[in-house]
mmCIF file with all atom_site columns, C-alpha atoms in Angstrom:
data_model
loop_
_atom_site.group_PDB
_atom_site.id
_atom_site.type_symbol
_atom_site.label_atom_id
_atom_site.label_alt_id
_atom_site.label_comp_id
_atom_site.label_asym_id
_atom_site.label_entity_id
_atom_site.label_seq_id
_atom_site.pdbx_PDB_ins_code
_atom_site.Cartn_x
_atom_site.Cartn_y
_atom_site.Cartn_z
_atom_site.occupancy
_atom_site.B_iso_or_equiv
_atom_site.pdbx_formal_charge
_atom_site.auth_seq_id
_atom_site.auth_comp_id
_atom_site.auth_asym_id
_atom_site.auth_atom_id
_atom_site.pdbx_PDB_model_num
ATOM 1   C CA . MET A 1 1   ? 120.891 114.493 100.530 1.00 79.00 ? 1   MET A CA 1
ATOM 2   C CA . GLU A 1 2   ? 120.120 113.677 96.943  1.00 84.00 ? 2   GLU A CA 1
ATOM 3   C CA . GLU A 1 3   ? 119.332 109.660 97.666  1.00 84.00 ? 3   GLU A CA 1
ATOM 4   C CA . LEU A 1 4   ? 117.056 111.109 100.694 1.00 83.00 ? 4   LEU A CA 1
ATOM 5   C CA . ARG A 1 5   ? 115.071 113.040 98.020  1.00 85.00 ? 5   ARG A CA 1
ATOM 6   C CA . LYS A 1 6   ? 114.885 110.461 95.532  1.00 85.00 ? 6   LYS A CA 1
ATOM 7   C CA . SER A 1 7   ? 113.463 107.734 98.419  1.00 84.00 ? 7   SER A CA 1
ATOM 8   C CA . GLU A 1 8   ? 110.975 110.485 99.430  1.00 85.00 ? 8   GLU A CA 1
ATOM 9   C CA . GLU A 1 9   ? 109.751 111.185 95.986  1.00 86.00 ? 9   GLU A CA 1
ATOM 10  C CA . TYR A 1 10  ? 109.532 107.473 95.667  1.00 85.00 ? 10  TYR A CA 1
ATOM 11  C CA . VAL A 1 11  ? 107.541 106.861 98.360  1.00 86.00 ? 11  VAL A CA 1
ATOM 12  C CA . ARG A 1 12  ? 105.197 109.987 97.922  1.00 82.00 ? 12  ARG A CA 1
ATOM 13  C CA . GLY A 1 13  ? 104.453 108.457 94.356  1.00 82.00 ? 13  GLY A CA 1
ATOM 14  C CA . GLY A 1 14  ? 103.497 104.842 95.796  1.00 84.00 ? 14  GLY A CA 1
ATOM 15  C CA . ILE A 1 15  ? 102.265 105.085 99.234  1.00 84.00 ? 15  ILE A CA 1
ATOM 16  C CA . TRP A 1 16  ? 99.040  106.215 99.220  1.00 83.00 ? 16  TRP A CA 1
ATOM 17  C CA . SER A 1 17  ? 97.840  103.982 96.243  1.00 84.00 ? 17  SER A CA 1
ATOM 18  C CA . LYS A 1 18  ? 99.428  100.949 98.295  1.00 85.00 ? 18  LYS A CA 1
ATOM 19  C CA . LEU A 1 19  ? 97.557  101.645 101.432 1.00 82.00 ? 19  LEU A CA 1
ATOM 20  C CA . LYS A 1 20  ? 94.398  101.885 99.816  1.00 80.00 ? 20  LYS A CA 1
ATOM 21  C CA . ARG A 1 21  ? 94.742  98.749  98.522  1.00 78.00 ? 21  ARG A CA 1
ATOM 22  C CA . THR A 1 22  ? 95.887  97.154  101.302 1.00 77.00 ? 22  THR A CA 1
ATOM 23  C CA . ALA A 1 23  ? 94.006  99.159  103.847 1.00 76.00 ? 23  ALA A CA 1
ATOM 24  C CA . SER A 1 24  ? 91.542  96.305  104.647 1.00 75.00 ? 24  SER A CA 1
ATOM 25  C CA . LYS A 1 25  ? 94.063  93.190  104.117 1.00 77.00 ? 25  LYS A CA 1
ATOM 26  C CA . VAL A 1 26  ? 96.864  94.095  106.333 1.00 79.00 ? 26  VAL A CA 1
ATOM 27  C CA . PRO A 1 27  ? 96.953  95.227  110.124 1.00 83.00 ? 27  PRO A CA 1
ATOM 28  C CA . PHE A 1 28  ? 99.961  97.548  110.159 1.00 88.00 ? 28  PHE A CA 1
ATOM 29  C CA . VAL A 1 29  ? 98.225  100.295 107.659 1.00 88.00 ? 29  VAL A CA 1
ATOM 30  C CA . ALA A 1 30  ? 98.206  102.819 110.911 1.00 91.00 ? 30  ALA A CA 1
ATOM 31  C CA . ASP A 1 31  ? 101.850 101.760 111.665 1.00 93.00 ? 31  ASP A CA 1
ATOM 32  C CA . ALA A 1 32  ? 102.951 102.528 107.759 1.00 93.00 ? 32  ALA A CA 1
ATOM 33  C CA . VAL A 1 33  ? 101.045 105.789 107.608 1.00 92.00 ? 33  VAL A CA 1
ATOM 34  C CA . ALA A 1 34  ? 102.628 107.088 110.902 1.00 94.00 ? 34  ALA A CA 1
ATOM 35  C CA . LEU A 1 35  ? 105.851 106.369 109.490 1.00 95.00 ? 35  LEU A CA 1
ATOM 36  C CA . TYR A 1 36  ? 105.037 108.240 106.554 1.00 93.00 ? 36  TYR A CA 1
ATOM 37  C CA . PHE A 1 37  ? 104.273 111.327 108.305 1.00 95.00 ? 37  PHE A CA 1
ATOM 38  C CA . CYS A 1 38  ? 107.466 110.928 110.652 1.00 96.00 ? 38  CYS A CA 1
ATOM 39  C CA . ALA A 1 39  ? 109.348 110.715 107.604 1.00 94.00 ? 39  ALA A CA 1
ATOM 40  C CA . LEU A 1 40  ? 107.842 113.929 105.928 1.00 93.00 ? 40  LEU A CA 1
ATOM 41  C CA . ASP A 1 41  ? 108.027 116.126 109.192 1.00 95.00 ? 41  ASP A CA 1
ATOM 42  C CA . THR A 1 42  ? 110.794 118.830 108.983 1.00 94.00 ? 42  THR A CA 1
ATOM 43  C CA . LYS A 1 43  ? 111.505 117.941 112.533 1.00 95.00 ? 43  LYS A CA 1
ATOM 44  C CA . THR A 1 44  ? 112.280 114.444 111.873 1.00 96.00 ? 44  THR A CA 1
ATOM 45  C CA . PRO A 1 45  ? 116.102 113.884 112.041 1.00 95.00 ? 45  PRO A CA 1
ATOM 46  C CA . ILE A 1 46  ? 117.640 112.706 108.737 1.00 94.00 ? 46  ILE A CA 1
ATOM 47  C CA . HIS A 1 47  ? 118.609 109.262 110.005 1.00 94.00 ? 47  HIS A CA 1
ATOM 48  C CA . ALA A 1 48  ? 114.791 108.535 111.292 1.00 96.00 ? 48  ALA A CA 1
ATOM 49  C CA . LYS A 1 49  ? 113.526 109.896 107.985 1.00 95.00 ? 49  LYS A CA 1
ATOM 50  C CA . VAL A 1 50  ? 116.123 107.449 106.078 1.00 94.00 ? 50  VAL A CA 1
ATOM 51  C CA . THR A 1 51  ? 114.801 104.301 108.425 1.00 95.00 ? 51  THR A CA 1
ATOM 52  C CA . ALA A 1 52  ? 111.076 105.248 107.985 1.00 95.00 ? 52  ALA A CA 1
ATOM 53  C CA . LEU A 1 53  ? 111.698 105.917 104.002 1.00 94.00 ? 53  LEU A CA 1
ATOM 54  C CA . SER A 1 54  ? 113.522 102.619 103.667 1.00 93.00 ? 54  SER A CA 1
ATOM 55  C CA . ALA A 1 55  ? 110.689 100.669 105.266 1.00 94.00 ? 55  ALA A CA 1
ATOM 56  C CA . LEU A 1 56  ? 107.708 102.207 103.398 1.00 94.00 ? 56  LEU A CA 1
ATOM 57  C CA . ALA A 1 57  ? 109.625 102.097 100.153 1.00 91.00 ? 57  ALA A CA 1
ATOM 58  C CA . TYR A 1 58  ? 110.169 98.120  100.685 1.00 89.00 ? 58  TYR A CA 1
ATOM 59  C CA . PHE A 1 59  ? 106.442 98.080  101.665 1.00 88.00 ? 59  PHE A CA 1
ATOM 60  C CA . ILE A 1 60  ? 105.438 99.890  98.211  1.00 87.00 ? 60  ILE A CA 1
ATOM 61  C CA . THR A 1 61  ? 107.984 97.847  95.939  1.00 83.00 ? 61  THR A CA 1
ATOM 62  C CA . PRO A 1 62  ? 106.298 95.503  93.511  1.00 73.00 ? 62  PRO A CA 1
ATOM 63  C CA . VAL A 1 63  ? 109.343 92.965  93.810  1.00 71.00 ? 63  VAL A CA 1
ATOM 64  C CA . ASP A 1 64  ? 107.377 90.949  96.067  1.00 62.00 ? 64  ASP A CA 1
ATOM 65  C CA . GLY A 1 65  ? 104.353 91.155  94.704  1.00 57.00 ? 65  GLY A CA 1
ATOM 66  C CA . VAL A 1 66  ? 103.936 87.607  93.951  1.00 53.00 ? 66  VAL A CA 1
ATOM 67  C CA . MET A 1 67  ? 104.208 86.785  97.747  1.00 68.00 ? 67  MET A CA 1
ATOM 68  C CA . ASP A 1 68  ? 101.573 89.362  98.558  1.00 62.00 ? 68  ASP A CA 1
ATOM 69  C CA . ALA A 1 69  ? 99.005  87.441  96.994  1.00 64.00 ? 69  ALA A CA 1
ATOM 70  C CA . VAL A 1 70  ? 99.858  84.682  99.359  1.00 65.00 ? 70  VAL A CA 1
ATOM 71  C CA . PRO A 1 71  ? 96.576  84.865  102.016 1.00 59.00 ? 71  PRO A CA 1
ATOM 72  C CA . LEU A 1 72  ? 98.418  85.338  105.819 1.00 60.00 ? 72  LEU A CA 1
ATOM 73  C CA . LEU A 1 73  ? 102.006 85.498  104.825 1.00 67.00 ? 73  LEU A CA 1
ATOM 74  C CA . GLY A 1 74  ? 102.199 87.670  101.910 1.00 73.00 ? 74  GLY A CA 1
ATOM 75  C CA . TYR A 1 75  ? 102.831 90.687  103.811 1.00 78.00 ? 75  TYR A CA 1
ATOM 76  C CA . GLY A 1 76  ? 104.617 89.438  106.715 1.00 81.00 ? 76  GLY A CA 1
ATOM 77  C CA . ASP A 1 77  ? 107.590 90.836  105.334 1.00 83.00 ? 77  ASP A CA 1
ATOM 78  C CA . ASP A 1 78  ? 106.417 94.299  104.761 1.00 86.00 ? 78  ASP A CA 1
ATOM 79  C CA . ALA A 1 79  ? 104.964 93.869  108.467 1.00 87.00 ? 79  ALA A CA 1
ATOM 80  C CA . GLY A 1 80  ? 108.510 93.188  109.939 1.00 88.00 ? 80  GLY A CA 1
ATOM 81  C CA . ALA A 1 81  ? 109.856 96.030  107.796 1.00 90.00 ? 81  ALA A CA 1
ATOM 82  C CA . ILE A 1 82  ? 107.498 98.418  109.117 1.00 92.00 ? 82  ILE A CA 1
ATOM 83  C CA . ALA A 1 83  ? 107.810 96.915  112.758 1.00 93.00 ? 83  ALA A CA 1
ATOM 84  C CA . LEU A 1 84  ? 111.923 97.371  112.686 1.00 94.00 ? 84  LEU A CA 1
ATOM 85  C CA . ALA A 1 85  ? 111.399 100.529 111.296 1.00 95.00 ? 85  ALA A CA 1
ATOM 86  C CA . LEU A 1 86  ? 108.869 101.185 114.499 1.00 93.00 ? 86  LEU A CA 1
ATOM 87  C CA . SER A 1 87  ? 111.237 100.029 117.303 1.00 93.00 ? 87  SER A CA 1
ATOM 88  C CA . ALA A 1 88  ? 113.912 102.083 115.756 1.00 94.00 ? 88  ALA A CA 1
ATOM 89  C CA . LEU A 1 89  ? 111.834 105.470 115.571 1.00 93.00 ? 89  LEU A CA 1
ATOM 90  C CA . GLY A 1 90  ? 109.535 105.156 118.371 1.00 87.00 ? 90  GLY A CA 1
ATOM 91  C CA . LYS A 1 91  ? 110.823 108.290 120.077 1.00 92.00 ? 91  LYS A CA 1
ATOM 92  C CA . HIS A 1 92  ? 110.506 110.081 116.709 1.00 96.00 ? 92  HIS A CA 1
ATOM 93  C CA . ILE A 1 93  ? 106.781 109.185 115.965 1.00 95.00 ? 93  ILE A CA 1
ATOM 94  C CA . THR A 1 94  ? 104.956 111.843 117.649 1.00 95.00 ? 94  THR A CA 1
ATOM 95  C CA . ASP A 1 95  ? 101.087 112.595 118.715 1.00 95.00 ? 95  ASP A CA 1
ATOM 96  C CA . GLU A 1 96  ? 101.029 115.013 115.493 1.00 95.00 ? 96  GLU A CA 1
ATOM 97  C CA . HIS A 1 97  ? 101.922 111.753 113.191 1.00 95.00 ? 97  HIS A CA 1
ATOM 98  C CA . ARG A 1 98  ? 99.346  109.986 115.254 1.00 93.00 ? 98  ARG A CA 1
ATOM 99  C CA . GLN A 1 99  ? 96.737  112.489 114.890 1.00 93.00 ? 99  GLN A CA 1
ATOM 100 C CA . LYS A 1 100 ? 97.173  112.784 111.315 1.00 92.00 ? 100 LYS A CA 1
ATOM 101 C CA . THR A 1 101 ? 97.273  109.067 111.087 1.00 90.00 ? 101 THR A CA 1
ATOM 102 C CA . GLU A 1 102 ? 93.979  108.741 112.702 1.00 89.00 ? 102 GLU A CA 1
ATOM 103 C CA . GLU A 1 103 ? 92.488  111.543 110.441 1.00 89.00 ? 103 GLU A CA 1
ATOM 104 C CA . TRP A 1 104 ? 93.300  110.153 107.441 1.00 86.00 ? 104 TRP A CA 1
ATOM 105 C CA . LEU A 1 105 ? 92.181  106.368 108.692 1.00 84.00 ? 105 LEU A CA 1
ATOM 106 C CA . SER A 1 106 ? 88.618  107.820 109.646 1.00 85.00 ? 106 SER A CA 1
ATOM 107 C CA . GLY A 1 107 ? 88.720  109.763 106.103 1.00 79.00 ? 107 GLY A CA 1
ATOM 108 C CA . ALA A 1 108 ? 86.687  109.288 102.740 1.00 50.00 ? 108 ALA A CA 1
ATOM 109 C CA . GLU A 1 109 ? 90.378  107.755 101.509 1.00 53.00 ? 109 GLU A CA 1
ATOM 110 C CA . LEU A 1 110 ? 90.431  104.808 103.514 1.00 54.00 ? 110 LEU A CA 1
ATOM 111 C CA . LYS A 1 111 ? 86.357  103.871 103.164 1.00 58.00 ? 111 LYS A CA 1
ATOM 112 C CA . LYS A 1 112 ? 86.970  104.360 99.731  1.00 54.00 ? 112 LYS A CA 1
ATOM 113 C CA . ALA A 1 113 ? 89.639  101.647 99.530  1.00 53.00 ? 113 ALA A CA 1
ATOM 114 C CA . GLN A 1 114 ? 87.544  99.560  101.972 1.00 51.00 ? 114 GLN A CA 1
ATOM 115 C CA . THR A 1 115 ? 84.560  99.833  99.679  1.00 52.00 ? 115 THR A CA 1
ATOM 116 C CA . LEU A 1 116 ? 86.588  98.875  96.714  1.00 48.00 ? 116 LEU A CA 1
ATOM 117 C CA . SER A 1 117 ? 87.827  95.746  98.095  1.00 47.00 ? 117 SER A CA 1
ATOM 118 C CA . LEU A 1 118 ? 84.388  94.802  99.360  1.00 47.00 ? 118 LEU A CA 1
ATOM 119 C CA . ARG A 1 119 ? 83.231  94.743  96.201  1.00 45.00 ? 119 ARG A CA 1
ATOM 120 C CA . PHE A 1 120 ? 86.152  92.932  94.576  1.00 43.00 ? 120 PHE A CA 1
ATOM 121 C CA . PHE A 1 121 ? 85.645  90.367  97.347  1.00 42.00 ? 121 PHE A CA 1
ATOM 122 C CA . THR A 1 122 ? 81.757  90.102  96.691  1.00 43.00 ? 122 THR A CA 1
ATOM 123 C CA . LEU A 1 123 ? 82.347  89.841  92.849  1.00 42.00 ? 123 LEU A CA 1
ATOM 124 C CA . TRP A 1 124 ? 85.278  87.142  93.294  1.00 41.00 ? 124 TRP A CA 1
ATOM 125 C CA . LYS A 1 125 ? 82.960  85.281  95.571  1.00 41.00 ? 125 LYS A CA 1
ATOM 126 C CA . THR A 1 126 ? 80.214  85.069  94.133  1.00 44.00 ? 126 THR A CA 1
ATOM 127 C CA . PRO A 1 127 ? 81.203  83.309  90.578  1.00 45.00 ? 127 PRO A CA 1
ATOM 128 C CA . ALA A 1 128 ? 82.953  80.646  93.118  1.00 43.00 ? 128 ALA A CA 1
ATOM 129 C CA . SER A 1 129 ? 79.462  80.204  95.089  1.00 41.00 ? 129 SER A CA 1
ATOM 130 C CA . LEU A 1 130 ? 77.505  79.673  91.916  1.00 39.00 ? 130 LEU A CA 1
ATOM 131 C CA . ARG A 1 131 ? 79.779  77.396  90.578  1.00 40.00 ? 131 ARG A CA 1
ATOM 132 C CA . PHE A 1 132 ? 79.683  75.452  93.924  1.00 38.00 ? 132 PHE A CA 1
ATOM 133 C CA . SER A 1 133 ? 75.726  75.640  93.965  1.00 38.00 ? 133 SER A CA 1
ATOM 134 C CA . LEU A 1 134 ? 75.585  74.728  90.091  1.00 40.00 ? 134 LEU A CA 1
ATOM 135 C CA . ASN A 1 135 ? 77.712  71.817  90.684  1.00 42.00 ? 135 ASN A CA 1
ATOM 136 C CA . ARG A 1 136 ? 75.335  70.300  93.564  1.00 43.00 ? 136 ARG A CA 1
#
């Protein structure tokens, strides 16, 4: 039980910032959020909590941070971990978890993350565009 508590604390401490940073980059954000709500639900069996928390901990761990920077491939391992957890926990992810997920995804937190991501892309792209036009 102590390990489960530590895993839950780790995931709680890092999941929202990771989701906000990656919300516009990965297609499995909704699945990760649903896993999170499933893991925190007091009605979820311990074995299901362990599976969900393990997949989420893998997703937020910075160990493969370099790989996450590789376009199209970087989040493949994270997507695999989330997909495996979803296939194992399908019956434990309830309509309530999905409703909470929809609320989070439509809320201000996601919009803020998407705005920041768009600003970064614009700032990153602008100097490249300027260099291209200046070199012509």
